[in-house]
């Protein structure tokens, strides 16, 4: 009985996938997810990290001046 439920669920998934392939919104979502995954795995450039450190330092200096 469990096997039949699993087969039915697998069949429903295949049917959904077939309809998703034709859906343009789904295709856009798939491409956006793959683009995001590729960008997520890229290293952050050193120049950008240096800029972030300078920004943190400037914010700390500004908050120190306000506290005085």
N, CA, C and O atoms as a Tinker XYZ file with bonds, in Angstrom:
   272  protein
     1  N      0.821000   -1.193000    0.000000    73     2
     2  CA     0.000000    0.000000    0.000000    64     1     3
     3  C      0.867000    1.260000    0.000000    63     2     4     5
     4  O      0.541000    2.230000   -0.684000    81     3
     5  N      1.943000    1.256000    0.743000    73     3     6
     6  CA     2.852000    2.391000    0.772000    64     5     7
     7  C      3.495000    2.609000   -0.599000    63     6     8     9
     8  O      3.721000    3.743000   -1.020000    81     7
     9  N      3.781000    1.517000   -1.274000    73     7    10
    10  CA     4.387000    1.598000   -2.594000    64     9    11
    11  C      3.440000    2.269000   -3.586000    63    10    12    13
    12  O      3.874000    3.054000   -4.429000    81    11
    13  N      2.161000    1.964000   -3.487000    73    11    14
    14  CA     1.170000    2.572000   -4.381000    64    13    15
    15  C      1.070000    4.074000   -4.145000    63    14    16    17
    16  O      0.962000    4.848000   -5.096000    81    15
    17  N      1.105000    4.484000   -2.888000    73    15    18
    18  CA     1.048000    5.907000   -2.576000    64    17    19
    19  C      2.271000    6.623000   -3.129000    63    18    20    21
    20  O      2.171000    7.727000   -3.664000    81    19
    21  N      3.413000    5.986000   -2.994000    73    19    22
    22  CA     4.645000    6.584000   -3.494000    64    21    23
    23  C      4.601000    6.700000   -5.016000    63    22    24    25
    24  O      5.006000    7.717000   -5.578000    81    23
    25  N      4.113000    5.667000   -5.670000    73    23    26
    26  CA     3.998000    5.707000   -7.135000    64    25    27
    27  C      3.035000    6.801000   -7.576000    63    26    28    29
    28  O      3.298000    7.509000   -8.548000    81    27
    29  N      1.928000    6.939000   -6.870000    73    27    30
    30  CA     0.953000    7.980000   -7.203000    64    29    31
    31  C      1.565000    9.374000   -6.996000    63    30    32    33
    32  O      1.356000   10.274000   -7.810000    81    31
    33  N      2.308000    9.542000   -5.922000    73    31    34
    34  CA     2.962000   10.823000   -5.664000    64    33    35
    35  C      4.004000   11.121000   -6.731000    63    34    36    37
    36  O      4.112000   12.258000   -7.192000    81    35
    37  N      4.775000   10.107000   -7.129000    73    35    38
    38  CA     5.768000   10.286000   -8.189000    64    37    39
    39  C      5.091000   10.662000   -9.507000    63    38    40    41
    40  O      5.593000   11.512000  -10.242000    81    39
    41  N      3.967000   10.038000   -9.802000    73    39    42
    42  CA     3.224000   10.332000  -11.024000    64    41    43
    43  C      2.735000   11.787000  -11.014000    63    42    44    45
    44  O      2.808000   12.478000  -12.031000    81    43
    45  N      2.230000   12.250000   -9.846000    73    43    46
    46  CA     1.766000   13.627000   -9.726000    64    45    47
    47  C      2.912000   14.610000   -9.923000    63    46    48    49
    48  O      2.739000   15.658000  -10.546000    81    47
    49  N      4.094000   14.268000   -9.385000    73    47    50
    50  CA     5.259000   15.136000   -9.553000    64    49    51
    51  C      5.644000   15.243000  -11.021000    63    50    52    53
    52  O      5.983000   16.325000  -11.501000    81    51
    53  N      5.593000   14.131000  -11.728000    73    51    54
    54  CA     5.923000   14.149000  -13.151000    64    53    55
    55  C      4.922000   14.992000  -13.934000    63    54    56    57
    56  O      5.302000   15.719000  -14.852000    81    55
    57  N      3.657000   14.896000  -13.576000    73    55    58
    58  CA     2.632000   15.694000  -14.242000    64    57    59
    59  C      2.853000   17.176000  -13.981000    63    58    60    61
    60  O      2.703000   17.996000  -14.887000    81    59
    61  N      3.207000   17.523000  -12.756000    73    59    62
    62  CA     3.470000   18.911000  -12.428000    64    61    63
    63  C      4.695000   19.416000  -13.185000    63    62    64    65
    64  O      4.699000   20.542000  -13.683000    81    63
    65  N      5.715000   18.602000  -13.270000    73    63    66
    66  CA     6.909000   19.012000  -13.988000    64    65    67
    67  C      6.614000   19.242000  -15.460000    63    66    68    69
    68  O      7.138000   20.181000  -16.059000    81    67
    69  N      5.788000   18.403000  -16.043000    73    67    70
    70  CA     5.445000   18.571000  -17.448000    64    69    71
    71  C      4.714000   19.889000  -17.670000    63    70    72    73
    72  O      4.969000   20.581000  -18.655000    81    71
    73  N      3.815000   20.239000  -16.769000    73    71    74
    74  CA     3.099000   21.506000  -16.924000    64    73    75
    75  C      4.010000   22.685000  -16.601000    63    74    76    77
    76  O      3.867000   23.754000  -17.194000    81    75
    77  N      4.943000   22.506000  -15.670000    73    75    78
    78  CA     5.871000   23.578000  -15.324000    64    77    79
    79  C      6.799000   23.917000  -16.484000    63    78    80    81
    80  O      7.190000   25.073000  -16.646000    81    79
    81  N      7.151000   22.934000  -17.283000    73    79    82
    82  CA     8.048000   23.168000  -18.409000    64    81    83
    83  C      7.417000   24.155000  -19.391000    63    82    84    85
    84  O      8.118000   24.974000  -19.986000    81    83
    85  N      6.126000   24.081000  -19.559000    73    83    86
    86  CA     5.432000   24.958000  -20.489000    64    85    87
    87  C      5.130000   26.330000  -19.905000    63    86    88    89
    88  O      4.816000   27.259000  -20.650000    81    87
    89  N      5.218000   26.472000  -18.612000    73    87    90
    90  CA     4.909000   27.733000  -17.944000    64    89    91
    91  C      6.096000   28.690000  -18.055000    63    90    92    93
    92  O      7.174000   28.368000  -17.553000    81    91
    93  N      5.942000   29.847000  -18.689000    73    91    94
    94  CA     7.072000   30.772000  -18.838000    64    93    95
    95  C      7.563000   31.313000  -17.502000    63    94    96    97
    96  O      8.755000   31.582000  -17.352000    81    95
    97  N      6.668000   31.480000  -16.526000    73    95    98
    98  CA     7.099000   31.962000  -15.208000    64    97    99
    99  C      8.013000   30.957000  -14.537000    63    98   100   101
   100  O      8.970000   31.338000  -13.864000    81    99
   101  N      7.730000   29.694000  -14.713000    73    99   102
   102  CA     8.585000   28.673000  -14.123000    64   101   103
   103  C      9.964000   28.695000  -14.767000    63   102   104   105
   104  O     10.974000   28.540000  -14.081000    81   103
   105  N     10.010000   28.885000  -16.070000    73   103   106
   106  CA    11.290000   28.934000  -16.764000    64   105   107
   107  C     12.119000   30.114000  -16.281000    63   106   108   109
   108  O     13.332000   29.995000  -16.109000    81   107
   109  N     11.477000   31.242000  -16.065000    73   107   110
   110  CA    12.174000   32.415000  -15.538000    64   109   111
   111  C     12.695000   32.117000  -14.136000    63   110   112   113
   112  O     13.830000   32.462000  -13.808000    81   111
   113  N     11.876000   31.484000  -13.317000    73   111   114
   114  CA    12.292000   31.140000  -11.952000    64   113   115
   115  C     13.479000   30.199000  -11.933000    63   114   116   117
   116  O     14.395000   30.364000  -11.128000    81   115
   117  N     13.466000   29.223000  -12.808000    73   115   118
   118  CA    14.583000   28.267000  -12.873000    64   117   119
   119  C     15.865000   28.993000  -13.254000    63   118   120   121
   120  O     16.920000   28.767000  -12.662000    81   119
   121  N     15.764000   29.863000  -14.245000    73   119   122
   122  CA    16.964000   30.601000  -14.681000    64   121   123
   123  C     17.462000   31.554000  -13.594000    63   122   124   125
   124  O     18.668000   31.681000  -13.383000    81   123
   125  N     16.544000   32.220000  -12.908000    73   123   126
   126  CA    16.955000   33.117000  -11.831000    64   125   127
   127  C     17.624000   32.356000  -10.686000    63   126   128   129
   128  O     18.614000   32.817000  -10.118000    81   127
   129  N     17.071000   31.184000  -10.353000    73   127   130
   130  CA    17.684000   30.375000   -9.296000    64   129   131
   131  C     19.085000   29.923000   -9.683000    63   130   132   133
   132  O     19.988000   29.936000   -8.846000    81   131
   133  N     19.280000   29.527000  -10.925000    73   131   134
   134  CA    20.608000   29.090000  -11.352000    64   133   135
   135  C     21.581000   30.260000  -11.380000    63   134   136   137
   136  O     22.750000   30.099000  -11.031000    81   135
   137  N     21.111000   31.445000  -11.795000    73   135   138
   138  CA    21.961000   32.636000  -11.785000    64   137   139
   139  C     22.341000   33.012000  -10.362000    63   138   140   141
   140  O     23.495000   33.345000  -10.094000    81   139
   141  N     21.382000   32.962000   -9.449000    73   139   142
   142  CA    21.652000   33.269000   -8.046000    64   141   143
   143  C     22.656000   32.281000   -7.457000    63   142   144   145
   144  O     23.565000   32.680000   -6.730000    81   143
   145  N     22.499000   31.008000   -7.764000    73   143   146
   146  CA    23.411000   29.996000   -7.243000    64   145   147
   147  C     24.829000   30.237000   -7.757000    63   146   148   149
   148  O     25.794000   30.076000   -7.009000    81   147
   149  N     24.961000   30.617000   -9.015000    73   147   150
   150  CA    26.282000   30.889000   -9.575000    64   149   151
   151  C     26.901000   32.125000   -8.927000    63   150   152   153
   152  O     28.093000   32.133000   -8.618000    81   151
   153  N     26.095000   33.172000   -8.719000    73   151   154
   154  CA    26.614000   34.396000   -8.102000    64   153   155
   155  C     26.960000   34.169000   -6.640000    63   154   156   157
   156  O     27.916000   34.749000   -6.125000    81   155
   157  N     26.191000   33.334000   -5.977000    73   155   158
   158  CA    26.426000   33.055000   -4.555000    64   157   159
   159  C     27.771000   32.369000   -4.339000    63   158   160   161
   160  O     28.417000   32.569000   -3.310000    81   159
   161  N     28.189000   31.564000   -5.308000    73   159   162
   162  CA    29.433000   30.817000   -5.172000    64   161   163
   163  C     30.674000   31.627000   -5.555000    63   162   164   165
   164  O     31.798000   31.189000   -5.310000    81   163
   165  N     30.477000   32.799000   -6.150000    73   163   166
   166  CA    31.609000   33.623000   -6.546000    64   165   167
   167  C     32.237000   34.267000   -5.317000    63   166   168   169
   168  O     31.563000   34.570000   -4.333000    81   167
   169  N     33.558000   34.465000   -5.405000    73   167   170
   170  CA    34.282000   35.128000   -4.318000    64   169   171
   171  C     34.028000   36.634000   -4.377000    63   170   172   173
   172  O     33.800000   37.192000   -5.450000    81   171
   173  N     34.071000   37.278000   -3.221000    73   171   174
   174  CA    33.902000   38.725000   -3.156000    64   173   175
   175  C     35.247000   39.357000   -3.503000    63   174   176   177
   176  O     36.264000   39.003000   -2.906000    81   175
   177  N     35.267000   40.288000   -4.460000    73   175   178
   178  CA    36.535000   40.920000   -4.845000    64   177   179
   179  C     37.169000   41.680000   -3.679000    63   178   180   181
   180  O     36.467000   42.266000   -2.856000    81   179
   181  N     38.485000   41.663000   -3.619000    73   179   182
   182  CA    39.207000   42.342000   -2.540000    64   181   183
   183  C     38.899000   43.833000   -2.506000    63   182   184   185
   184  O     38.804000   44.421000   -1.429000    81   183
   185  N     38.743000   44.444000   -3.667000    73   183   186
   186  CA    38.459000   45.874000   -3.725000    64   185   187
   187  C     37.142000   46.178000   -3.023000    63   186   188   189
   188  O     37.031000   47.172000   -2.306000    81   187
   189  N     36.149000   45.326000   -3.227000    73   187   190
   190  CA    34.853000   45.524000   -2.582000    64   189   191
   191  C     34.969000   45.357000   -1.070000    63   190   192   193
   192  O     34.374000   46.122000   -0.311000    81   191
   193  N     35.736000   44.356000   -0.633000    73   191   194
   194  CA    35.936000   44.155000    0.807000    64   193   195
   195  C     36.648000   45.359000    1.427000    63   194   196   197
   196  O     36.315000   45.766000    2.540000    81   195
   197  N     37.622000   45.930000    0.719000    73   195   198
   198  CA    38.303000   47.127000    1.216000    64   197   199
   199  C     37.334000   48.291000    1.360000    63   198   200   201
   200  O     37.385000   49.031000    2.343000    81   199
   201  N     36.452000   48.454000    0.380000    73   199   202
   202  CA    35.459000   49.524000    0.458000    64   201   203
   203  C     34.515000   49.333000    1.644000    63   202   204   205
   204  O     34.145000   50.296000    2.315000    81   203
   205  N     34.133000   48.093000    1.894000    73   203   206
   206  CA    33.263000   47.823000    3.046000    64   205   207
   207  C     33.969000   48.134000    4.362000    63   206   208   209
   208  O     33.354000   48.666000    5.285000    81   207
   209  N     35.256000   47.806000    4.452000    73   207   210
   210  CA    36.025000   48.124000    5.656000    64   209   211
   211  C     36.119000   49.634000    5.861000    63   210   212   213
   212  O     35.995000   50.113000    6.988000    81   211
   213  N     36.338000   50.388000    4.779000    73   211   214
   214  CA    36.393000   51.850000    4.881000    64   213   215
   215  C     35.052000   52.409000    5.329000    63   214   216   217
   216  O     35.004000   53.339000    6.134000    81   215
   217  N     33.976000   51.856000    4.820000    73   215   218
   218  CA    32.644000   52.296000    5.221000    64   217   219
   219  C     32.401000   52.015000    6.698000    63   218   220   221
   220  O     31.880000   52.870000    7.414000    81   219
   221  N     32.770000   50.837000    7.156000    73   219   222
   222  CA    32.623000   50.513000    8.584000    64   221   223
   223  C     33.419000   51.483000    9.445000    63   222   224   225
   224  O     32.939000   51.948000   10.479000    81   223
   225  N     34.632000   51.783000    9.013000    73   223   226
   226  CA    35.485000   52.706000    9.770000    64   225   227
   227  C     34.860000   54.098000    9.801000    63   226   228   229
   228  O     34.837000   54.739000   10.852000    81   227
   229  N     34.354000   54.575000    8.667000    73   227   230
   230  CA    33.724000   55.893000    8.604000    64   229   231
   231  C     32.483000   55.948000    9.490000    63   230   232   233
   232  O     32.240000   56.954000   10.156000    81   231
   233  N     31.697000   54.871000    9.501000    73   231   234
   234  CA    30.502000   54.840000   10.353000    64   233   235
   235  C     30.879000   54.851000   11.828000    63   234   236   237
   236  O     30.213000   55.504000   12.631000    81   235
   237  N     31.937000   54.138000   12.191000    73   235   238
   238  CA    32.386000   54.133000   13.592000    64   237   239
   239  C     32.868000   55.524000   13.993000    63   238   240   241
   240  O     32.597000   55.972000   15.107000    81   239
   241  N     33.568000   56.201000   13.112000    73   239   242
   242  CA    34.055000   57.549000   13.415000    64   241   243
   243  C     32.882000   58.521000   13.559000    63   242   244   245
   244  O     32.883000   59.371000   14.450000    81   243
   245  N     31.901000   58.397000   12.698000    73   243   246
   246  CA    30.734000   59.281000   12.764000    64   245   247
   247  C     29.941000   59.042000   14.039000    63   246   248   249
   248  O     29.476000   59.998000   14.660000    81   247
   249  N     29.778000   57.793000   14.441000    73   247   250
   250  CA    29.021000   57.520000   15.662000    64   249   251
   251  C     29.807000   57.951000   16.898000    63   250   252   253
   252  O     29.213000   58.325000   17.909000    81   251
   253  N     31.130000   57.902000   16.826000    73   251   254
   254  CA    31.954000   58.369000   17.939000    64   253   255
   255  C     31.838000   59.886000   18.097000    63   254   256   257
   256  O     31.810000   60.387000   19.221000    81   255
   257  N     31.771000   60.617000   16.989000    73   255   258
   258  CA    31.625000   62.073000   17.034000    64   257   259
   259  C     30.267000   62.459000   17.589000    63   258   260   261
   260  O     30.152000   63.437000   18.328000    81   259
   261  N     29.227000   61.690000   17.236000    73   259   262
   262  CA    27.888000   61.985000   17.728000    64   261   263
   263  C     27.814000   61.732000   19.232000    63   262   264   265
   264  O     27.125000   62.456000   19.951000    81   263
   265  N     28.517000   60.714000   19.707000    73   263   266
   266  CA    28.484000   60.366000   21.124000    64   265   267
   267  C     29.189000   61.397000   21.993000    63   266   268   269
   268  O     28.890000   61.499000   23.182000    81   267
   269  N     30.119000   62.164000   21.428000    73   267   270
   270  CA    30.866000   63.170000   22.213000    64   269   271
   271  C     30.062000   64.325000   22.597000    63   270   272
   272  O     30.565000   65.236000   23.254000    81   271
